[in-house]
PDB file of C-alpha atoms in Angstrom:
ATOM      1  CA  UNK A  29     -14.962  11.269   5.537  1.00 81.00           C
ATOM      2  CA  UNK A  30     -12.409   9.880   3.276  1.00 85.00           C
ATOM      3  CA  UNK A  31      -8.702  11.118   3.318  1.00 89.00           C
ATOM      4  CA  UNK A  32      -5.291  10.735   2.160  1.00 93.00           C
ATOM      5  CA  UNK A  33      -2.092  11.942   3.835  1.00 94.00           C
ATOM      6  CA  UNK A  34       1.437  12.296   1.943  1.00 94.00           C
ATOM      7  CA  UNK A  35       3.799  13.281   4.487  1.00 91.00           C
ATOM      8  CA  UNK A  36       7.027  13.353   2.535  1.00 91.00           C
ATOM      9  CA  UNK A  37       7.256  16.680   0.871  1.00 92.00           C
ATOM     10  CA  UNK A  38      10.567  16.158  -0.700  1.00 95.00           C
ATOM     11  CA  UNK A  39      13.065  13.321  -0.980  1.00 97.00           C
ATOM     12  CA  UNK A  40      16.603  13.640  -2.174  1.00 97.00           C
ATOM     13  CA  UNK A  41      18.604  10.538  -3.416  1.00 97.00           C
ATOM     14  CA  UNK A  42      21.358   9.548  -5.600  1.00 97.00           C
ATOM     15  CA  UNK A  43      21.379   7.368  -8.513  1.00 96.00           C
ATOM     16  CA  UNK A  44      21.047   3.371  -7.664  1.00 96.00           C
ATOM     17  CA  UNK A  45      19.437   4.383  -4.437  1.00 97.00           C
ATOM     18  CA  UNK A  46      16.300   2.911  -3.187  1.00 97.00           C
ATOM     19  CA  UNK A  47      13.044   4.931  -3.152  1.00 97.00           C
ATOM     20  CA  UNK A  48      10.369   4.461  -0.653  1.00 96.00           C
ATOM     21  CA  UNK A  49       7.396   6.743  -0.596  1.00 96.00           C
ATOM     22  CA  UNK A  50       4.688   6.183   1.905  1.00 95.00           C
ATOM     23  CA  UNK A  51       0.922   7.303   2.116  1.00 95.00           C
ATOM     24  CA  UNK A  52      -1.938   6.638   4.561  1.00 95.00           C
ATOM     25  CA  UNK A  53      -5.607   6.548   3.880  1.00 92.00           C
ATOM     26  CA  UNK A  54      -8.737   6.695   5.670  1.00 91.00           C
ATOM     27  CA  UNK A  55     -11.982   5.302   4.313  1.00 87.00           C
ATOM     28  CA  UNK A  56     -15.039   3.422   5.493  1.00 84.00           C
ATOM     29  CA  UNK A  57     -14.928   1.264   2.123  1.00 78.00           C
ATOM     30  CA  UNK A  58     -12.665  -0.918   0.213  1.00 78.00           C
ATOM     31  CA  UNK A  59     -10.089   1.514  -1.110  1.00 82.00           C
ATOM     32  CA  UNK A  60      -8.888   1.793  -4.878  1.00 85.00           C
ATOM     33  CA  UNK A  61      -5.399   3.371  -4.692  1.00 89.00           C
ATOM     34  CA  UNK A  62      -3.094   5.114  -7.229  1.00 92.00           C
ATOM     35  CA  UNK A  63       0.052   6.380  -7.768  1.00 95.00           C
ATOM     36  CA  UNK A  64       0.669   9.495 -10.315  1.00 96.00           C
ATOM     37  CA  UNK A  65       3.775  10.820 -11.613  1.00 97.00           C
ATOM     38  CA  UNK A  66       4.269  14.402 -12.738  1.00 96.00           C
ATOM     39  CA  UNK A  67       7.393  15.324 -14.866  1.00 96.00           C
ATOM     40  CA  UNK A  68       8.271  18.930 -14.919  1.00 93.00           C
ATOM     41  CA  UNK A  69       6.035  21.031 -17.293  1.00 91.00           C
ATOM     42  CA  UNK A  70       3.546  18.391 -17.711  1.00 94.00           C
ATOM     43  CA  UNK A  71       0.253  17.291 -15.919  1.00 95.00           C
ATOM     44  CA  UNK A  72       0.154  14.001 -13.812  1.00 95.00           C
ATOM     45  CA  UNK A  73       0.035  10.706 -15.418  1.00 94.00           C
ATOM     46  CA  UNK A  74      -1.054   7.414 -13.826  1.00 93.00           C
ATOM     47  CA  UNK A  75       2.104   5.263 -12.595  1.00 94.00           C
ATOM     48  CA  UNK A  76       0.372   2.498 -10.804  1.00 90.00           C
ATOM     49  CA  UNK A  77      -3.162   1.590  -9.752  1.00 87.00           C
ATOM     50  CA  UNK A  78      -3.743  -0.712  -6.628  1.00 84.00           C
ATOM     51  CA  UNK A  79      -6.853  -2.369  -5.636  1.00 74.00           C
ATOM     52  CA  UNK A  80      -7.856  -4.463  -2.742  1.00 64.00           C
ATOM     53  CA  UNK A  81      -7.993  -7.506  -4.978  1.00 52.00           C
ATOM     54  CA  UNK A  82      -4.220  -7.461  -6.023  1.00 53.00           C
ATOM     55  CA  UNK A  83      -2.796  -5.155  -3.138  1.00 68.00           C
ATOM     56  CA  UNK A  84       0.452  -4.794  -5.394  1.00 75.00           C
ATOM     57  CA  UNK A  85       1.027  -3.351  -8.582  1.00 80.00           C
ATOM     58  CA  UNK A  86       4.286  -2.726 -10.765  1.00 83.00           C
ATOM     59  CA  UNK A  87       5.132  -0.607 -13.619  1.00 87.00           C
ATOM     60  CA  UNK A  88       8.117   0.983 -15.062  1.00 89.00           C
ATOM     61  CA  UNK A  89      10.561  -0.570 -12.627  1.00 93.00           C
ATOM     62  CA  UNK A  90       8.091   0.828  -9.697  1.00 95.00           C
ATOM     63  CA  UNK A  91       6.135  -1.231  -7.295  1.00 93.00           C
ATOM     64  CA  UNK A  92       3.241  -0.354  -5.122  1.00 91.00           C
ATOM     65  CA  UNK A  93       2.221  -2.139  -2.214  1.00 85.00           C
ATOM     66  CA  UNK A  94      -0.754  -1.805   0.092  1.00 84.00           C
ATOM     67  CA  UNK A  95      -1.121  -2.569   3.887  1.00 84.00           C
ATOM     68  CA  UNK A  96      -4.946  -2.844   4.828  1.00 82.00           C
ATOM     69  CA  UNK A  97      -3.773  -3.481   8.566  1.00 84.00           C
ATOM     70  CA  UNK A  98      -1.803  -0.023   8.776  1.00 87.00           C
ATOM     71  CA  UNK A  99      -4.041   1.472   5.992  1.00 88.00           C
ATOM     72  CA  UNK A 100      -1.198   2.626   4.289  1.00 89.00           C
ATOM     73  CA  UNK A 101       0.334   2.283   0.688  1.00 90.00           C
ATOM     74  CA  UNK A 102       3.788   2.382  -0.540  1.00 92.00           C
ATOM     75  CA  UNK A 103       5.686   3.366  -3.792  1.00 95.00           C
ATOM     76  CA  UNK A 104       9.105   1.843  -4.166  1.00 95.00           C
ATOM     77  CA  UNK A 105      11.980   1.403  -6.650  1.00 96.00           C
ATOM     78  CA  UNK A 106      15.052  -0.622  -6.178  1.00 96.00           C
ATOM     79  CA  UNK A 107      17.315   1.637  -7.881  1.00 96.00           C
ATOM     80  CA  UNK A 108      16.451   5.159  -8.923  1.00 96.00           C
ATOM     81  CA  UNK A 109      17.776   6.851 -11.920  1.00 96.00           C
ATOM     82  CA  UNK A 110      17.998  10.671 -12.903  1.00 95.00           C
ATOM     83  CA  UNK A 111      14.984  10.545 -15.345  1.00 95.00           C
ATOM     84  CA  UNK A 112      12.804   9.531 -12.008  1.00 97.00           C
ATOM     85  CA  UNK A 113      13.070  12.993 -11.018  1.00 97.00           C
ATOM     86  CA  UNK A 114       9.550  14.087 -10.511  1.00 97.00           C
ATOM     87  CA  UNK A 115       6.626  14.709  -8.285  1.00 96.00           C
ATOM     88  CA  UNK A 116       4.772  11.674  -7.016  1.00 97.00           C
ATOM     89  CA  UNK A 117       1.198  11.813  -5.938  1.00 96.00           C
ATOM     90  CA  UNK A 118      -0.678   9.166  -4.362  1.00 95.00           C
ATOM     91  CA  UNK A 119      -4.464   9.144  -4.647  1.00 94.00           C
ATOM     92  CA  UNK A 120      -7.500   7.320  -3.547  1.00 91.00           C
ATOM     93  CA  UNK A 121     -10.901   6.969  -5.151  1.00 86.00           C
ATOM     94  CA  UNK A 122     -13.528   8.204  -2.635  1.00 81.00           C
ATOM     95  CA  UNK A 123     -17.210   7.088  -2.749  1.00 73.00           C
ATOM     96  CA  UNK A 124     -18.342   9.527  -5.497  1.00 72.00           C
ATOM     97  CA  UNK A 125     -15.876   8.024  -7.831  1.00 72.00           C
ATOM     98  CA  UNK A 126     -13.685  11.087  -7.529  1.00 81.00           C
ATOM     99  CA  UNK A 127      -9.906  11.021  -6.615  1.00 88.00           C
ATOM    100  CA  UNK A 128      -8.725  12.428  -3.386  1.00 90.00           C
ATOM    101  CA  UNK A 129      -5.001  13.516  -3.682  1.00 92.00           C
ATOM    102  CA  UNK A 130      -2.041  13.435  -1.487  1.00 93.00           C
ATOM    103  CA  UNK A 131       0.123  16.490  -1.267  1.00 92.00           C
ATOM    104  CA  UNK A 132       2.875  15.211  -3.556  1.00 94.00           C
ATOM    105  CA  UNK A 133       6.595  14.137  -2.952  1.00 96.00           C
ATOM    106  CA  UNK A 134       8.945  15.712  -4.990  1.00 96.00           C
ATOM    107  CA  UNK A 135      11.946  13.440  -5.906  1.00 97.00           C
ATOM    108  CA  UNK A 136      15.458  14.869  -6.446  1.00 97.00           C
ATOM    109  CA  UNK A 137      18.140  12.595  -7.926  1.00 97.00           C
ATOM    110  CA  UNK A 138      21.419  13.692  -7.345  1.00 92.00           C
ATOM    111  CA  UNK A 139      23.773  12.646 -10.597  1.00 80.00           C
TER     112      UNK A 139
ATOM    113  CA  UNK B   1      -3.647   8.148 -27.856  1.00 60.00           C
ATOM    114  CA  UNK B   2      -5.618  10.167 -25.188  1.00 53.00           C
ATOM    115  CA  UNK B   3      -5.468  13.750 -25.569  1.00 91.00           C
ATOM    116  CA  UNK B   4      -6.310  16.644 -23.428  1.00 96.00           C
ATOM    117  CA  UNK B   5      -5.410  19.969 -24.473  1.00 96.00           C
ATOM    118  CA  UNK B   6      -5.768  23.244 -22.528  1.00 97.00           C
ATOM    119  CA  UNK B   7      -5.802  26.931 -23.845  1.00 97.00           C
ATOM    120  CA  UNK B   8      -4.115  29.371 -22.952  1.00 97.00           C
ATOM    121  CA  UNK B   9      -0.987  27.885 -21.508  1.00 96.00           C
ATOM    122  CA  UNK B  10       0.017  30.990 -19.925  1.00 97.00           C
ATOM    123  CA  UNK B  11      -2.179  33.852 -18.799  1.00 97.00           C
ATOM    124  CA  UNK B  12      -1.581  37.247 -17.187  1.00 98.00           C
ATOM    125  CA  UNK B  13      -4.666  38.894 -15.864  1.00 97.00           C
ATOM    126  CA  UNK B  14      -5.534  41.910 -13.669  1.00 97.00           C
ATOM    127  CA  UNK B  15      -7.328  41.833 -10.646  1.00 98.00           C
ATOM    128  CA  UNK B  16     -10.949  42.208 -11.462  1.00 97.00           C
ATOM    129  CA  UNK B  17     -10.897  40.840 -14.719  1.00 97.00           C
ATOM    130  CA  UNK B  18     -12.595  37.831 -16.210  1.00 98.00           C
ATOM    131  CA  UNK B  19     -10.620  34.989 -17.171  1.00 98.00           C
ATOM    132  CA  UNK B  20     -11.749  32.071 -19.039  1.00 98.00           C
ATOM    133  CA  UNK B  21      -9.640  28.894 -19.076  1.00 98.00           C
ATOM    134  CA  UNK B  22     -10.433  26.384 -22.012  1.00 98.00           C
ATOM    135  CA  UNK B  23     -10.146  22.536 -21.995  1.00 98.00           C
ATOM    136  CA  UNK B  24     -10.652  20.195 -25.024  1.00 98.00           C
ATOM    137  CA  UNK B  25     -10.596  16.273 -24.755  1.00 97.00           C
ATOM    138  CA  UNK B  26     -10.726  13.865 -27.408  1.00 95.00           C
ATOM    139  CA  UNK B  27     -10.886  10.783 -25.170  1.00 90.00           C
ATOM    140  CA  UNK B  28     -14.873  10.593 -25.531  1.00 91.00           C
ATOM    141  CA  UNK B  29     -14.729  10.648 -21.624  1.00 90.00           C
ATOM    142  CA  UNK B  30     -17.763  11.454 -19.606  1.00 90.00           C
ATOM    143  CA  UNK B  31     -16.170  13.053 -16.679  1.00 91.00           C
ATOM    144  CA  UNK B  32     -13.978  16.177 -16.728  1.00 94.00           C
ATOM    145  CA  UNK B  33     -12.255  17.903 -13.812  1.00 95.00           C
ATOM    146  CA  UNK B  34     -10.496  21.227 -13.028  1.00 97.00           C
ATOM    147  CA  UNK B  35      -7.725  21.405 -10.436  1.00 97.00           C
ATOM    148  CA  UNK B  36      -5.500  23.898  -9.243  1.00 97.00           C
ATOM    149  CA  UNK B  37      -2.111  22.990  -8.263  1.00 95.00           C
ATOM    150  CA  UNK B  38      -0.028  25.058  -5.469  1.00 92.00           C
ATOM    151  CA  UNK B  39       3.104  24.403  -3.546  1.00 82.00           C
ATOM    152  CA  UNK B  40       2.662  22.398  -0.634  1.00 75.00           C
ATOM    153  CA  UNK B  41      -1.166  21.805  -1.289  1.00 80.00           C
ATOM    154  CA  UNK B  42      -0.980  19.221  -4.171  1.00 85.00           C
ATOM    155  CA  UNK B  43      -3.904  19.148  -6.678  1.00 92.00           C
ATOM    156  CA  UNK B  44      -7.219  20.550  -5.369  1.00 93.00           C
ATOM    157  CA  UNK B  45     -10.372  19.876  -7.315  1.00 94.00           C
ATOM    158  CA  UNK B  46     -12.446  23.231  -8.195  1.00 96.00           C
ATOM    159  CA  UNK B  47     -15.382  21.798 -10.419  1.00 96.00           C
ATOM    160  CA  UNK B  48     -15.911  18.654 -12.182  1.00 94.00           C
ATOM    161  CA  UNK B  49     -18.718  17.349 -14.842  1.00 94.00           C
ATOM    162  CA  UNK B  50     -20.262  14.078 -15.565  1.00 90.00           C
ATOM    163  CA  UNK B  51     -21.161  15.126 -19.016  1.00 92.00           C
ATOM    164  CA  UNK B  52     -22.593  17.876 -21.261  1.00 95.00           C
ATOM    165  CA  UNK B  53     -24.563  20.400 -19.291  1.00 95.00           C
ATOM    166  CA  UNK B  54     -23.449  19.075 -16.075  1.00 93.00           C
ATOM    167  CA  UNK B  55     -21.229  21.042 -13.500  1.00 96.00           C
ATOM    168  CA  UNK B  56     -20.590  20.127  -9.862  1.00 94.00           C
ATOM    169  CA  UNK B  57     -18.733  21.817  -7.104  1.00 95.00           C
ATOM    170  CA  UNK B  58     -15.502  20.321  -6.073  1.00 93.00           C
ATOM    171  CA  UNK B  59     -13.355  20.951  -2.756  1.00 91.00           C
ATOM    172  CA  UNK B  60     -12.697  24.622  -3.422  1.00 95.00           C
ATOM    173  CA  UNK B  61     -15.278  26.082  -5.979  1.00 97.00           C
ATOM    174  CA  UNK B  62     -15.465  29.612  -4.563  1.00 97.00           C
ATOM    175  CA  UNK B  63     -14.764  32.434  -6.949  1.00 97.00           C
ATOM    176  CA  UNK B  64     -14.782  29.984  -9.938  1.00 98.00           C
ATOM    177  CA  UNK B  65     -17.533  28.820 -12.359  1.00 98.00           C
ATOM    178  CA  UNK B  66     -17.618  25.977 -14.906  1.00 98.00           C
ATOM    179  CA  UNK B  67     -19.106  25.291 -18.145  1.00 98.00           C
ATOM    180  CA  UNK B  68     -19.680  21.966 -19.940  1.00 98.00           C
ATOM    181  CA  UNK B  69     -21.190  22.839 -23.310  1.00 97.00           C
ATOM    182  CA  UNK B  70     -20.552  19.532 -24.958  1.00 97.00           C
ATOM    183  CA  UNK B  71     -18.740  16.350 -24.281  1.00 95.00           C
ATOM    184  CA  UNK B  72     -15.292  17.467 -25.531  1.00 97.00           C
ATOM    185  CA  UNK B  73     -15.071  20.824 -24.008  1.00 98.00           C
ATOM    186  CA  UNK B  74     -15.058  22.235 -20.276  1.00 98.00           C
ATOM    187  CA  UNK B  75     -14.301  25.681 -19.361  1.00 98.00           C
ATOM    188  CA  UNK B  76     -13.369  27.334 -15.905  1.00 98.00           C
ATOM    189  CA  UNK B  77     -14.443  30.833 -15.323  1.00 98.00           C
ATOM    190  CA  UNK B  78     -13.076  33.342 -12.995  1.00 98.00           C
ATOM    191  CA  UNK B  79     -15.637  36.315 -13.206  1.00 96.00           C
ATOM    192  CA  UNK B  80     -13.442  38.540 -10.932  1.00 97.00           C
ATOM    193  CA  UNK B  81      -9.776  37.457 -10.850  1.00 97.00           C
ATOM    194  CA  UNK B  82      -7.856  37.866  -7.482  1.00 98.00           C
ATOM    195  CA  UNK B  83      -4.247  37.542  -6.641  1.00 97.00           C
ATOM    196  CA  UNK B  84      -5.225  34.697  -4.599  1.00 97.00           C
ATOM    197  CA  UNK B  85      -6.256  32.833  -7.938  1.00 98.00           C
ATOM    198  CA  UNK B  86      -2.669  32.886  -9.221  1.00 97.00           C
ATOM    199  CA  UNK B  87      -1.816  29.213  -9.730  1.00 97.00           C
ATOM    200  CA  UNK B  88      -1.340  26.524 -12.427  1.00 97.00           C
ATOM    201  CA  UNK B  89      -4.737  24.997 -13.432  1.00 98.00           C
ATOM    202  CA  UNK B  90      -5.022  21.361 -14.663  1.00 98.00           C
ATOM    203  CA  UNK B  91      -7.877  19.948 -16.892  1.00 97.00           C
ATOM    204  CA  UNK B  92      -8.408  16.234 -16.599  1.00 95.00           C
ATOM    205  CA  UNK B  93     -10.922  13.860 -18.275  1.00 94.00           C
ATOM    206  CA  UNK B  94     -11.781  10.317 -17.036  1.00 90.00           C
ATOM    207  CA  UNK B  95     -14.232   7.482 -17.459  1.00 79.00           C
ATOM    208  CA  UNK B  96     -15.498   5.911 -14.104  1.00 66.00           C
ATOM    209  CA  UNK B  97     -17.430   3.038 -15.449  1.00 59.00           C
ATOM    210  CA  UNK B  98     -16.114  -0.338 -15.335  1.00 54.00           C
ATOM    211  CA  UNK B  99     -13.586   0.512 -12.811  1.00 56.00           C
ATOM    212  CA  UNK B 100     -11.687   2.615 -14.805  1.00 59.00           C
ATOM    213  CA  UNK B 101     -10.571   5.595 -12.509  1.00 73.00           C
ATOM    214  CA  UNK B 102      -7.490   6.907 -14.405  1.00 84.00           C
ATOM    215  CA  UNK B 103      -7.768  10.415 -15.096  1.00 90.00           C
ATOM    216  CA  UNK B 104      -5.776  11.869 -18.184  1.00 92.00           C
ATOM    217  CA  UNK B 105      -4.364  15.386 -17.475  1.00 95.00           C
ATOM    218  CA  UNK B 106      -3.763  18.390 -19.886  1.00 96.00           C
ATOM    219  CA  UNK B 107      -0.439  20.354 -19.891  1.00 95.00           C
ATOM    220  CA  UNK B 108      -1.600  23.235 -17.525  1.00 96.00           C
ATOM    221  CA  UNK B 109      -2.352  26.660 -17.761  1.00 97.00           C
ATOM    222  CA  UNK B 110      -0.159  28.922 -15.612  1.00 97.00           C
ATOM    223  CA  UNK B 111      -2.232  31.861 -14.472  1.00 98.00           C
ATOM    224  CA  UNK B 112      -0.869  34.979 -12.728  1.00 97.00           C
ATOM    225  CA  UNK B 113      -3.316  37.589 -11.452  1.00 98.00           C
ATOM    226  CA  UNK B 114      -1.648  40.758 -10.883  1.00 97.00           C
TER     227      UNK B 114
END
């Protein structure tokens, strides 16, 4: 069945470092992929949506790329700031139009 | 602005007691969802609904019931709460039509079962 794997449980960076978070997916159809961000004390909120039509999206300085060959999708940001500290989730729409979620990556930014 | 609210925000319950978590959305979305969030597991889907009167089982429905009496309201019911149900619960709404798969989340309910 459909699945999403997010291996990095926690990433610790300093301000102005480069961020790269990776997820892999498995599906028999065409994937619609998402990145959600969850700030402390809040619910998750959509950061980026990536479809096969675009295979790249950007928002708030973040960029998402999608590689059909390796069935992976990545979230990256050139220069992280302390306000980017949050948990980042990758997700994929399944055949029932529900979301399959990765386990989340906690991003810690050292000031 | 999309709005999903949850009540209560915090709840302490006793083992074997009944717990009801409530969710209200003003987005006029057809779909609503209940998730639980635990460290190391991310978000896991408990129940969801396609509209008033509909409830569907998600990935981990055991020990939970759901009720969708109206477009706006979706409740999660723990008939016999257990300590393993201690978690943070999130409600979300969304509308899967026209390729819009974004889900809008409430602020969460922290449930502790003693």
